[in-house]
Coordinates of C-alpha atoms and ligand atoms in Angstrom, one line a residue:
X1 CA 8.8 9.5 -83.8
X2 CA 11.7 12.0 -83.9
X3 CA 11.3 14.6 -81.2
X4 CA 13.4 17.8 -80.7
X5 CA 13.7 18.3 -77.0
X6 CA 14.6 21.8 -75.7
X7 CA 15.8 22.5 -72.2
X8 CA 16.5 26.2 -71.9
X9 CA 18.1 27.5 -68.7
X10 CA 18.9 31.1 -67.9
X11 CA 22.3 31.0 -69.6
X12 CA 22.3 27.5 -71.1
X13 CA 20.5 25.5 -73.7
X14 CA 20.3 21.8 -74.1
X15 CA 18.8 20.4 -77.3
X16 CA 18.4 16.7 -78.1
X17 CA 17.0 15.2 -81.3
X18 CA 15.9 11.7 -80.5
X19 CA 13.5 8.9 -81.1
X20 CA 10.6 9.0 -78.7
X21 CA 10.5 5.2 -78.3
X22 CA 14.0 3.9 -78.7
X23 CA 15.7 7.0 -77.2
X24 CA 18.3 6.8 -80.0
X25 CA 20.0 10.3 -80.4
X26 CA 20.3 11.9 -83.8
X27 CA 21.9 15.0 -82.5
X28 CA 22.9 16.6 -79.2
X29 CA 23.5 20.3 -78.7
X30 CA 24.9 21.9 -75.5
X31 CA 25.2 25.7 -75.3
X32 CA 26.5 27.7 -72.3
X33 CA 27.2 31.2 -71.1
X34 CA 24.5 32.5 -73.4
X35 CA 24.2 36.3 -73.3
X36 CA 27.9 36.7 -72.4
X37 CA 31.0 37.3 -74.6
X38 CA 32.0 33.7 -73.8
X39 CA 28.9 32.2 -75.3
X40 CA 29.6 28.9 -77.1
X41 CA 27.9 25.7 -78.1
X42 CA 28.9 22.2 -79.2
X43 CA 27.0 19.9 -81.5
X44 CA 27.4 16.2 -81.7
X45 CA 25.9 13.5 -83.9
X46 CA 26.6 9.8 -83.9
X47 CA 29.5 8.9 -86.2
X48 CA 30.5 12.6 -86.6
X49 CA 33.2 14.6 -84.8
X50 CA 31.9 17.0 -82.1
X51 CA 31.8 20.5 -83.4
X52 CA 32.5 23.3 -80.9
X53 CA 31.6 26.9 -81.9
X54 CA 32.2 30.2 -80.1
X55 CA 29.4 32.7 -80.7
X56 CA 30.2 35.7 -78.5
X57 CA 27.1 37.4 -77.1
X58 CA 24.7 34.8 -78.6
X59 CA 21.4 34.2 -76.9
X60 CA 19.0 31.2 -77.2
X61 CA 17.6 32.5 -80.4
X62 CA 21.0 33.0 -82.0
X63 CA 22.2 29.5 -81.2
X64 CA 19.0 27.9 -82.4
X65 CA 19.1 29.9 -85.6
X66 CA 22.7 28.8 -86.1
X67 CA 22.0 25.1 -85.6
X68 CA 18.5 24.5 -86.9
X69 CA 19.5 24.2 -90.5
X70 CA 21.7 21.2 -89.5
X71 CA 19.1 19.7 -87.2
X72 CA 16.2 20.1 -89.6
X73 CA 18.0 18.0 -92.2
X74 CA 16.5 15.2 -90.2
X75 CA 12.7 14.7 -90.1
X76 CA 11.2 16.1 -86.9
X77 CA 7.6 15.3 -85.9
X78 CA 7.3 17.4 -82.7
X79 CA 9.1 19.7 -80.4
X80 CA 9.1 19.1 -76.6
X81 CA 9.9 21.9 -74.2
X82 CA 11.0 21.4 -70.6
X83 CA 9.1 23.9 -68.4
X84 CA 10.2 24.0 -64.8
X85 CA 7.0 25.0 -63.2
X86 CA 3.4 24.2 -64.1
X87 CA 1.9 25.7 -60.9
X88 CA -1.5 24.2 -60.2
X89 CA -2.5 24.7 -63.9
X90 CA -0.6 21.9 -65.6
X91 CA -0.5 18.3 -64.4
X92 CA 0.3 16.7 -67.7
X93 CA 2.2 17.5 -71.0
X94 CA 0.3 20.2 -72.8
X95 CA 0.3 21.4 -76.4
X96 CA 1.4 25.0 -76.5
X97 CA -0.8 27.7 -77.9
X98 CA -1.3 31.4 -77.0
X99 CA -3.5 30.7 -74.0
X100 CA -1.1 28.0 -72.5
X101 CA 1.8 30.4 -73.1
X102 CA 0.0 33.2 -71.3
X103 CA -0.7 30.9 -68.3
X104 CA 3.0 29.8 -68.2
X105 CA 4.0 33.5 -68.3
X106 CA 1.7 34.1 -65.3
X107 CA 3.7 31.6 -63.3
X108 CA 6.9 33.5 -63.6
X109 CA 6.9 34.6 -59.9
X110 CA 7.1 30.9 -58.9
X111 CA 10.3 30.3 -60.8
X112 CA 11.7 33.8 -61.7
X113 CA 15.1 32.4 -63.0
X114 CA 13.7 29.6 -65.1
X115 CA 10.4 30.6 -66.6
X116 CA 11.7 33.5 -68.7
X117 CA 14.4 31.3 -70.0
X118 CA 12.0 28.5 -70.8
X119 CA 9.7 31.0 -72.6
X120 CA 12.6 32.4 -74.6
X121 CA 13.4 28.9 -75.8
X122 CA 9.8 28.2 -76.6
X123 CA 9.2 31.5 -78.5
X124 CA 12.3 31.1 -80.6
X125 CA 11.6 27.5 -81.5
X126 CA 7.9 28.2 -82.3
X127 CA 9.0 31.1 -84.6
X128 CA 11.6 28.9 -86.3
X129 CA 9.5 25.8 -86.5
X130 CA 6.0 27.1 -86.9
X131 CA 4.5 24.0 -88.6
X132 CA 5.4 21.5 -85.9
X133 CA 3.4 20.8 -82.7
X134 CA 5.2 22.3 -79.6
X135 CA 4.5 20.5 -76.3
X136 CA 5.4 21.6 -72.8
X137 CA 6.5 19.0 -70.2
X138 CA 6.4 20.3 -66.7
X139 CA 8.9 19.5 -63.9
X140 CA 6.1 19.8 -61.3
X141 CA 3.5 17.7 -63.1
X142 CA 4.5 14.3 -61.8
X143 CA 4.0 15.6 -58.2
X144 CA 0.5 16.8 -58.9
X145 CA -0.7 13.7 -57.1
X146 CA 0.8 14.7 -53.7
X147 CA -1.9 14.3 -51.1
X148 CA -2.9 17.4 -49.3
X149 CA -1.1 16.5 -46.1
X150 CA 2.2 16.2 -48.1
X151 CA 1.8 19.4 -50.1
X152 CA 0.6 21.6 -47.2
X153 CA 2.9 23.7 -45.1
X154 CA 1.8 24.4 -41.6
X155 CA 1.3 28.1 -42.1
X156 CA -2.0 29.9 -42.8
X157 CA -3.3 28.3 -46.0
X158 CA -4.6 31.6 -47.3
X159 CA -1.0 32.7 -47.9
X160 CA -1.0 30.3 -50.9
X161 CA 2.2 28.4 -50.3
X162 CA 2.4 24.7 -51.1
X163 CA 4.8 22.0 -52.0
X164 CA 5.1 21.6 -55.8
X165 CA 8.2 19.3 -56.1
X166 CA 10.6 19.3 -59.1
X167 CA 12.7 16.8 -61.2
X168 CA 9.4 15.1 -62.1
X169 CA 10.4 13.7 -65.4
X170 CA 13.5 12.1 -63.9
X171 CA 11.7 10.6 -60.9
X172 CA 9.0 9.2 -63.1
X173 CA 11.5 7.9 -65.7
X174 CA 13.8 6.1 -63.2
X175 CA 10.8 4.7 -61.3
X176 CA 9.6 3.1 -64.5
X177 CA 13.1 1.9 -65.5
X178 CA 13.4 0.3 -62.0
X179 CA 10.0 -1.4 -62.4
X180 CA 10.9 -2.7 -65.8
X181 CA 14.2 -4.0 -64.4
X182 CA 12.3 -5.8 -61.6
X183 CA 9.8 -7.1 -64.2
X184 CA 6.9 -5.6 -62.2
X185 CA 4.2 -3.1 -62.9
X186 CA 5.0 0.3 -61.3
X187 CA 1.5 0.2 -59.9
X188 CA 2.6 -2.7 -57.7
X189 CA 5.7 -1.0 -56.2
X190 CA 6.6 1.5 -53.6
X191 CA 9.8 3.1 -54.8
X192 CA 12.1 5.8 -53.3
X193 CA 13.9 7.6 -56.1
X194 CA 17.0 9.7 -55.2
X195 CA 17.9 12.2 -58.0
X196 CA 21.3 13.4 -56.9
X197 CA 22.8 15.9 -59.4
X198 CA 23.8 19.5 -58.8
X199 CA 20.1 19.9 -57.8
X200 CA 18.9 17.0 -55.7
X201 CA 15.6 15.6 -54.6
X202 CA 14.1 12.4 -53.3
X203 CA 10.6 11.2 -54.0
X204 CA 8.3 8.5 -52.6
X205 CA 6.6 6.9 -55.6
X206 CA 3.8 4.8 -54.2
X207 CA 2.1 2.5 -56.8
X208 CA 3.2 4.7 -59.7
X209 CA 2.3 8.1 -58.1
X210 CA 4.4 10.7 -56.3
X211 CA 3.1 10.9 -52.8
X212 CA 6.0 12.8 -51.1
X213 CA 9.0 14.7 -52.5
X214 CA 11.8 16.7 -50.8
X215 CA 11.7 19.9 -53.0
X216 CA 8.9 22.2 -52.1
X217 CA 7.5 25.6 -53.1
X218 CA 10.9 26.2 -54.7
X219 CA 13.8 23.9 -55.6
X220 CA 15.6 25.0 -52.4
X221 CA 14.1 22.7 -49.9
X222 CA 15.2 19.2 -49.0
X223 CA 18.5 17.5 -49.7
X224 CA 22.0 19.0 -49.5
X225 CA 22.8 20.1 -53.1
X226 CA 25.7 21.4 -55.0
X227 CA 25.3 25.0 -53.9
X228 CA 21.8 25.0 -52.3
X229 CA 21.3 24.4 -48.6
X230 CA 18.2 22.2 -48.6
X231 CA 16.3 21.9 -45.4
X232 CA 16.9 24.8 -43.0
X233 CA 15.3 26.2 -39.8
X234 CA 13.3 29.1 -41.1
X235 CA 14.4 31.0 -38.0
X236 CA 17.9 31.2 -39.5
X237 CA 16.5 33.2 -42.4
X238 CA 14.8 35.6 -40.0
X239 CA 18.0 35.9 -38.0
X240 CA 20.1 36.6 -41.1
X241 CA 17.7 39.3 -42.1
X242 CA 17.5 40.8 -38.6
X243 CA 21.3 40.9 -38.3
X244 CA 21.5 43.1 -41.4
X245 CA 22.0 41.0 -44.4
X246 CA 20.1 42.1 -47.5
X247 CA 17.5 39.9 -49.2
X248 CA 19.9 39.5 -52.2
X249 CA 22.7 38.4 -49.8
X250 CA 20.5 35.8 -48.1
X251 CA 19.3 34.6 -51.5
X252 CA 22.9 34.3 -52.7
X253 CA 24.0 32.4 -49.5
X254 CA 21.2 29.9 -49.6
X255 CA 21.1 29.3 -53.4
X256 CA 24.6 29.7 -54.5
X257 CA 26.9 29.6 -51.5
X258 CA 25.6 26.7 -49.5
X259 CA 25.2 22.9 -49.9
X260 CA 28.4 21.0 -50.8
X261 CA 30.1 24.2 -51.9
X262 CA 29.3 26.0 -48.6
X263 CA 30.2 23.1 -46.4
X264 CA 33.4 22.0 -48.2
X265 CA 34.7 25.4 -49.2
X266 CA 36.1 23.9 -52.4
X267 CA 33.2 24.2 -54.8
X268 CA 30.3 21.9 -55.7
X269 CA 32.0 19.1 -57.7
X270 CA 31.7 16.0 -55.6
X271 CA 34.7 14.4 -57.3
X272 CA 37.0 17.1 -55.8
X273 CA 35.3 16.9 -52.4
X274 CA 35.7 13.1 -52.3
X275 CA 39.4 13.3 -53.2
X276 CA 40.1 15.9 -50.6
X277 CA 38.0 14.0 -48.0
X278 CA 40.2 10.9 -48.7
X279 CA 43.3 13.1 -48.1
X280 CA 41.9 14.1 -44.7
X281 CA 40.2 17.4 -45.4
X282 CA 37.8 17.8 -42.5
X283 CA 35.4 20.3 -44.2
X284 CA 35.0 17.9 -47.2
X285 CA 34.4 15.0 -44.8
X286 CA 31.7 16.9 -43.1
X287 CA 30.1 17.9 -46.4
X288 CA 29.8 14.2 -47.4
X289 CA 28.5 13.2 -43.9
X290 CA 25.8 15.9 -44.0
X291 CA 24.8 15.0 -47.5
X292 CA 24.5 11.3 -46.9
X293 CA 23.0 11.6 -43.4
X294 CA 20.2 13.8 -44.7
X295 CA 19.3 11.4 -47.5
X296 CA 19.3 8.4 -45.1
X297 CA 16.9 10.4 -43.0
X298 CA 14.6 11.0 -45.9
X299 CA 14.7 7.3 -47.0
X300 CA 13.6 6.2 -43.5
X301 CA 10.9 8.9 -43.5
X302 CA 9.6 8.0 -47.0
X303 CA 9.5 4.3 -46.1
X304 CA 7.3 5.2 -43.2
X305 CA 5.1 7.4 -45.4
X306 CA 4.4 4.5 -47.8
X307 CA 4.2 1.9 -45.1
X308 CA 7.2 0.1 -46.6
X309 CA 9.4 0.2 -49.6
X310 CA 10.2 -2.2 -52.4
X311 CA 13.0 -0.5 -54.1
X312 CA 15.4 2.4 -53.6
X313 CA 16.8 4.0 -56.8
X314 CA 19.9 6.2 -57.1
X315 CA 20.2 8.4 -60.2
X316 CA 21.8 11.6 -61.8
X317 CA 25.5 12.6 -61.7
X318 CA 26.1 11.7 -58.1
X319 CA 23.6 8.9 -57.7
X320 CA 24.9 7.1 -60.9
X321 CA 28.6 7.6 -60.2
X322 CA 29.4 8.0 -56.6
X323 CA 29.8 4.6 -55.0
X324 CA 30.9 6.4 -51.8
X325 CA 27.7 8.3 -51.4
X326 CA 25.5 5.2 -52.1
X327 CA 27.6 3.3 -49.6
X328 CA 27.2 5.8 -46.9
X329 CA 23.5 6.3 -47.5
X330 CA 22.7 2.6 -47.5
X331 CA 24.6 1.7 -44.4
X332 CA 22.4 0.2 -41.7
X333 CA 19.3 0.1 -43.7
X334 CA 18.9 -3.6 -42.9
X335 CA 16.1 -2.8 -40.5
X336 CA 14.1 -1.8 -43.6
X337 CA 15.0 -5.1 -45.3
X338 CA 17.5 -3.3 -47.6
X339 CA 20.8 -5.3 -47.6
X340 CA 23.5 -3.5 -49.5
X341 CA 26.2 -5.4 -51.5
X342 CA 29.6 -3.6 -51.3
X343 CA 31.1 -5.4 -54.4
X344 CA 28.1 -4.8 -56.6
X345 CA 28.1 -1.1 -55.5
X346 CA 31.8 -0.6 -56.3
X347 CA 31.3 -2.2 -59.8
X348 CA 28.0 -0.6 -60.7
X349 CA 28.0 1.2 -64.0
X350 CA 25.0 2.4 -65.9
X351 CA 24.7 3.8 -69.4
X352 CA 22.1 4.0 -72.2
X353 CA 22.6 0.3 -73.0
X354 CA 22.6 -0.9 -69.4
X355 CA 20.2 1.6 -67.8
X356 CA 19.9 -0.2 -64.4
X357 CA 22.4 -2.0 -62.1
X358 CA 21.5 -3.7 -58.9
X359 CA 23.5 -3.1 -55.7
X360 CA 21.5 -5.1 -53.2
X361 CA 22.3 -8.6 -52.0
X362 CA 20.4 -11.5 -53.4
X363 CA 18.6 -11.9 -50.1
X364 CA 17.6 -8.3 -49.8
X365 CA 13.8 -7.8 -49.7
X366 CA 14.2 -4.2 -50.7
X367 CA 16.0 -3.9 -54.1
X368 CA 18.6 -1.2 -54.3
X369 CA 19.3 0.0 -57.8
X370 CA 21.3 2.5 -59.7
X371 CA 19.4 3.8 -62.7
X372 CA 20.5 6.1 -65.6
X373 CA 18.3 9.1 -65.9
X374 CA 17.6 10.6 -69.2
X375 CA 15.4 13.7 -68.9
X376 CA 15.4 14.4 -72.6
X377 CA 14.2 10.9 -73.3
X378 CA 11.5 11.1 -70.6
X379 CA 10.3 14.3 -72.3
X380 CA 10.5 12.9 -75.8
X381 CA 8.5 9.9 -74.7
X382 CA 5.7 12.1 -73.2
X383 CA 5.7 14.4 -76.2
X384 CA 5.6 11.4 -78.6
X385 CA 2.4 10.3 -76.9
X386 CA 0.7 13.7 -77.1
X387 CA 1.8 14.2 -80.7
X388 CA 0.4 10.8 -81.6
X389 CA -2.9 11.9 -80.4
X390 CA -3.0 10.4 -76.9
X391 CA -4.2 13.2 -74.7
X392 CA -3.3 11.6 -71.5
X393 CA 0.2 10.7 -70.4
X394 CA 0.3 9.8 -66.8
X395 CA 0.5 6.1 -66.3
X396 CA -2.1 6.1 -63.6
X397 CA -3.9 9.4 -63.7
X398 CA -6.1 10.2 -60.7
X399 CA -9.8 9.3 -60.9
X400 CA -12.2 12.0 -59.7
X401 CA -14.6 10.8 -56.9
X402 CA -18.3 11.5 -57.1
X403 CA -20.4 11.0 -54.0
X404 CA -23.9 9.7 -54.7
X405 CA -26.5 10.7 -52.2
X406 CA -29.6 8.4 -52.0
X407 CA -31.7 8.8 -55.1
X408 CA -34.5 7.3 -57.3
X409 CA -34.8 6.4 -61.0
X410 CA -38.3 6.2 -62.4
X411 CA -40.1 4.9 -65.5
X412 CA -42.5 7.3 -67.3
X413 CA -45.4 5.2 -66.0
X414 CA -44.1 5.6 -62.4
X415 CA -43.6 9.4 -62.9
X416 CA -47.3 9.7 -63.9
X417 CA -48.5 7.5 -61.0
X418 CA -46.6 9.6 -58.5
X419 CA -46.8 13.1 -60.0
X420 CA -50.0 12.9 -62.0
X421 CA -51.0 11.9 -65.6
X422 CA -48.9 13.5 -68.4
X423 CA -46.3 14.7 -65.9
X424 CA -42.7 14.9 -67.1
X425 CA -39.6 15.3 -64.9
X426 CA -38.0 18.8 -64.7
X427 CA -34.3 19.4 -64.6
X428 CA -32.8 21.1 -61.5
X429 CA -29.0 20.6 -62.2
X430 CA -26.9 18.5 -64.6
X431 CA -24.9 15.6 -63.2
X432 CA -21.3 14.8 -64.1
X433 CA -22.3 12.0 -66.4
X434 CA -23.4 13.5 -69.8
X435 CA -27.2 13.6 -70.2
X436 CA -28.0 12.8 -66.5
X437 CA -29.6 15.3 -64.3
X438 CA -31.0 15.9 -60.8
X439 CA -34.7 16.7 -60.9
X440 CA -36.7 19.2 -59.0
X441 CA -38.9 16.3 -58.0
X442 CA -38.5 14.5 -54.7
X443 CA -40.4 11.5 -53.2
X444 CA -40.8 9.9 -49.8
X445 CA -39.4 6.4 -49.6
X446 CA -41.6 4.4 -47.2
X447 CA -40.0 1.4 -45.4
X448 CA -41.5 -1.1 -42.9
X449 CA -39.7 0.7 -40.0
X450 CA -39.5 4.4 -41.0
X451 CA -39.7 6.7 -44.1
X452 CA -37.2 9.0 -45.7
X453 CA -38.6 12.2 -47.1
X454 CA -37.2 14.4 -49.9
X455 CA -35.3 11.7 -51.8
X456 CA -34.2 13.2 -55.1
X457 CA -35.4 11.8 -58.4
X458 CA -32.7 11.6 -61.1
X459 CA -33.5 12.0 -64.8
X460 CA -33.9 11.1 -67.5
X461 CA -36.6 8.3 -67.2
X462 CA -35.4 4.7 -67.3
X463 CA -36.8 1.4 -68.4
X464 CA -36.9 0.2 -64.8
X465 CA -37.5 1.9 -61.4
X466 CA -34.6 1.8 -59.0
X467 CA -34.0 3.2 -55.5
X468 CA -30.4 3.5 -54.5
X469 CA -29.7 3.9 -50.7
X470 CA -26.8 3.6 -48.4
X471 CA -26.4 0.9 -45.7
X472 CA -27.3 3.4 -43.1
X473 CA -30.6 4.2 -45.0
X474 CA -31.4 0.5 -45.1
X475 CA -31.3 0.2 -41.4
X476 CA -33.3 3.3 -41.0
X477 CA -36.0 2.0 -43.5
X478 CA -35.9 -1.5 -42.1
X479 CA -35.1 -3.3 -45.4
X480 CA -32.1 -5.3 -46.4
X481 CA -30.9 -4.2 -49.9
X482 CA -28.3 -6.2 -51.8
X483 CA -25.2 -4.6 -53.4
X484 CA -26.0 -4.4 -57.1
X485 CA -24.8 -2.7 -60.2
X486 CA -27.2 -0.1 -61.5
X487 CA -29.9 -1.7 -63.7
X488 CA -29.4 -5.2 -62.1
X489 CA -32.6 -5.2 -60.0
X490 CA -33.9 -8.7 -60.5
X491 CA -34.7 -10.4 -57.1
X492 CA -34.1 -7.2 -55.1
X493 CA -36.6 -6.1 -52.4
X494 CA -39.4 -3.7 -53.3
X495 CA -40.3 -0.5 -51.5
X496 CA -43.1 2.0 -51.4
X497 CA -42.7 5.5 -53.0
X498 CA -45.0 8.4 -52.0
X499 CA -45.5 11.3 -54.4
X500 CA -47.7 14.4 -54.5
X501 CA -50.3 12.6 -56.7
X502 CA -50.1 9.0 -55.6
X503 CA -48.3 6.1 -54.1
X504 CA -46.4 3.3 -55.9
X505 CA -45.3 0.1 -54.4
X506 CA -42.4 -1.3 -56.3
X507 CA -42.1 -5.1 -56.4
X508 CA -38.3 -4.8 -56.7
X509 CA -35.7 -2.1 -57.2
X510 CA -34.2 -1.2 -53.8
X511 CA -30.4 -1.6 -54.0
X512 CA -27.2 -0.4 -52.4
X513 CA -25.1 0.7 -55.4
X514 CA -22.1 -1.3 -56.3
X515 CA -19.2 1.1 -56.2
X516 CA -18.0 1.7 -59.7
X517 CA -15.9 3.8 -62.1
X518 CA -17.4 5.2 -65.3
X519 CA -15.0 5.5 -68.1
X520 CA -14.6 5.6 -71.9
X521 CA -13.0 2.9 -74.0
X522 CA -9.9 5.2 -74.3
X523 CA -9.8 5.4 -70.5
X524 CA -10.1 1.7 -70.2
X525 CA -7.2 1.1 -72.5
X526 CA -5.1 3.6 -70.6
X527 CA -5.8 1.9 -67.3
X528 CA -5.5 -1.6 -68.8
X529 CA -9.0 -2.6 -67.7
X530 CA -12.2 -3.9 -69.3
X531 CA -15.9 -3.4 -68.8
X532 CA -17.0 -5.6 -65.8
X533 CA -13.5 -5.8 -64.2
X534 CA -13.3 -5.5 -60.5
X535 CA -10.4 -3.3 -59.2
X536 CA -9.1 -1.7 -56.1
X537 CA -8.9 2.1 -55.7
X538 CA -6.9 3.9 -53.0
X539 CA -8.1 7.2 -51.8
X540 CA -5.7 9.6 -50.1
X541 CA -8.0 11.7 -48.1
X542 CA -7.6 14.0 -45.1
X543 CA -6.1 11.5 -42.7
X544 CA -8.5 8.6 -43.3
X545 CA -7.0 7.0 -46.4
X546 CA -8.9 4.0 -47.6
X547 CA -8.5 1.4 -50.3
X548 CA -11.8 0.4 -51.7
X549 CA -11.9 -3.2 -53.1
X550 CA -14.6 -4.6 -55.3
X551 CA -14.9 -1.5 -57.5
X552 CA -16.6 -2.3 -60.8
X553 CA -15.4 -0.8 -64.1
X554 CA -18.2 0.4 -66.4
X555 CA -17.2 1.4 -69.9
X556 CA -19.2 3.4 -72.4
X557 CA -17.9 6.1 -74.7
X558 CA -20.5 8.5 -73.5
X559 CA -19.3 8.3 -69.8
X560 CA -17.1 10.9 -68.0
X561 CA -14.3 9.4 -65.9
X562 CA -15.6 9.3 -62.4
X563 CA -15.8 6.8 -59.5
X564 CA -19.1 6.7 -57.7
X565 CA -19.5 5.8 -54.1
X566 CA -22.3 6.4 -51.7
X567 CA -22.4 8.7 -48.7
X568 CA -21.5 6.0 -46.2
X569 CA -18.4 5.1 -48.2
X570 CA -17.4 8.7 -48.6
X571 CA -17.8 9.4 -44.9
X572 CA -15.7 6.3 -44.1
X573 CA -12.8 7.7 -46.1
X574 CA -13.5 11.3 -45.1
X575 CA -13.7 12.3 -48.7
X576 CA -14.4 15.9 -49.6
X577 CA -15.2 17.6 -52.9
X578 CA -12.4 17.4 -55.4
X579 CA -10.7 14.4 -53.9
X580 CA -9.3 11.8 -56.3
X581 CA -8.5 8.1 -56.1
X582 CA -5.9 5.9 -57.8
X583 CA -6.2 2.5 -59.3
X584 CA -3.9 0.2 -57.4
X585 CA -3.2 -3.5 -57.3
X586 CA -4.8 -5.6 -54.6
X587 CA -1.4 -5.7 -52.8
X588 CA 2.2 -6.5 -53.5
X589 CA 2.3 -9.6 -55.7
X590 CA -1.4 -9.6 -56.1
X591 CA -3.2 -9.2 -59.4
X592 CA -4.3 -5.8 -60.4
X593 CA -7.8 -6.9 -60.9
X594 CA -10.1 -9.8 -60.9
X595 CA -12.2 -10.3 -63.9
X596 CA -15.8 -11.3 -63.5
X597 CA -16.9 -13.6 -66.3
X598 CA -20.5 -14.2 -65.1
X599 CA -21.7 -10.7 -65.0
X600 CA -22.3 -8.1 -67.6
X601 CA -23.3 -4.8 -66.1
X602 CA -25.5 -2.7 -68.2
Ligands
LIG15 P1 22.8 18.6 -63.0 O1 21.9 18.8 -61.8 O2 23.6 19.8 -63.2 O3 22.2 18.0 -64.2 P2 24.3 16.1 -62.9 O4 23.3 15.1 -62.8 O5 25.1 16.2 -64.1 O6 23.9 17.6 -62.4 O7 25.3 15.8 -61.6 C1 26.4 16.6 -61.3 C2 27.1 16.1 -60.1 O8 27.5 14.8 -60.3 C3 28.4 16.9 -59.8 O9 28.4 17.3 -58.4 C4 29.5 15.9 -60.0 O10 30.5 16.2 -59.2 C5 28.8 14.6 -59.7 N1 29.6 13.5 -60.4 C6 29.7 13.2 -61.7 N2 30.5 12.2 -61.8 C7 30.9 11.8 -60.6 C8 31.8 10.7 -60.1 N3 32.3 9.9 -60.9 N4 31.9 10.6 -58.8 C9 31.3 11.5 -57.9 N5 30.5 12.5 -58.4 C10 30.3 12.6 -59.7

């Protein structure tokens, strides 16, 4: 599928027309200094000479208007737009319509330089290509899986600041390229991806999901960048302001006058800084030392965050090209099991045909890789999937967790025994699974030891009675209940139920529910699982992370995606409302799932 990818900056515009699967380019446009008398663009197509054009005063719209007749000679199926910030509203590529555009506009304060430029590009392209689907891909979306402890700053939460993270498409793209190179599933790997361009960030990608990243509320935090300072004692800011600098001056120092430019005093191009450092320039040497020291520090930290690391990946202008930076960062990482190969590092070269090169020794447990990033291709791939009708794009999207309190399912006959002849259950509240509801009716469950009052009945009525309790409830009642899938009640213990109109002793039906995930066939395909499969799910909760094994997959098109656990399990992992889990392998080198052949859950 041919996708037109637009990346509109404040005074620049990058446009790529490329195939969403192969990544082959049909055309590449680069425009700079838009809105100034020096505005210009260049257009390149394979087999054709590069055309450079001056267009004084041109803005995004003028450039697009000038080049679209050439670009639309090729068939285009969809347009992808890079949008730098999706706030908490967008965690996946999203088709643009008026309501999505309004939400993006409302996020302007989060990225005041970028969002207006992104929107200008989007509006122009939508006006010029009104019949094509336009899809936004957000820089922040890949980091929507950051656990709460990683996205929270230690300031009063009501102020509303949180870590968002950026460079998402690049981190996701190179982590996948690395996994492909290693012939592994990304869901089996813990990868540290280092995107080192003019802007730079490092991400811990644990089993396919971003769990830590160095950029924060804005793209100013973290690594030393071309002109941005990265991590800084916030006290310095206060001091600058107190000592009389204006807000704009501070902004200018931190965003445009710091980083490699600020340290070296010779600008932000690492090639110049490396040359001068080699000639003995102390400021340039210091700049390189601070840059590489900080990244080493992050790598150690992120290995600790993930409890280990399987691969470290370098990408973007510096990561792909500077053997010196990679060398300095990877020194003395042997303690992590990362053994660096000097010769391979010096010779490493990546391009579109050879997207990954390895720079670790053959006996290195941690693989060190250089990977070519291609943000336009990452965006085109995501857009191609949405345009083809797949609504979900993340490889391993989070699974909402539902906590089931003890409850009872009844047949109509049992309802009448317990509540009176002709009685029908009444709905109190709908449940997350379509058609299911909590009833107003409750019963007392009577065990040999004790009873539990007020146990909720769930509707609608079922062909068999079933009482689902937790292990704690079993001890309380004094009955051992087996772990069973819902509906599988043969040879389970019975129990007595007491209602307002009568008592019913069930011969069987008391179970401790087998933890399970409800999903549709489309979900199952996306996760690569089948009905009856047994998988592992990791839950990042508030300080009591837990991986649940033996989680059963239950597939039906009427299901809503949700993992169900009981109250004991939820307490063990300290899960609260809104927490999510991730499907993971059963460990490095292990299989993602074990298929059960002798069991067919209803
Ligand atoms: P952007 O964030 O603007 O997309 P890039 O990913 O293009 O940035 O990276 C730009 C950085 O890469 C610049 O600092 C440049 O000096 C650096 N770079 C490019 N090639 C080399 C090289 N051969 N050696 C060292 N640094 C390089």
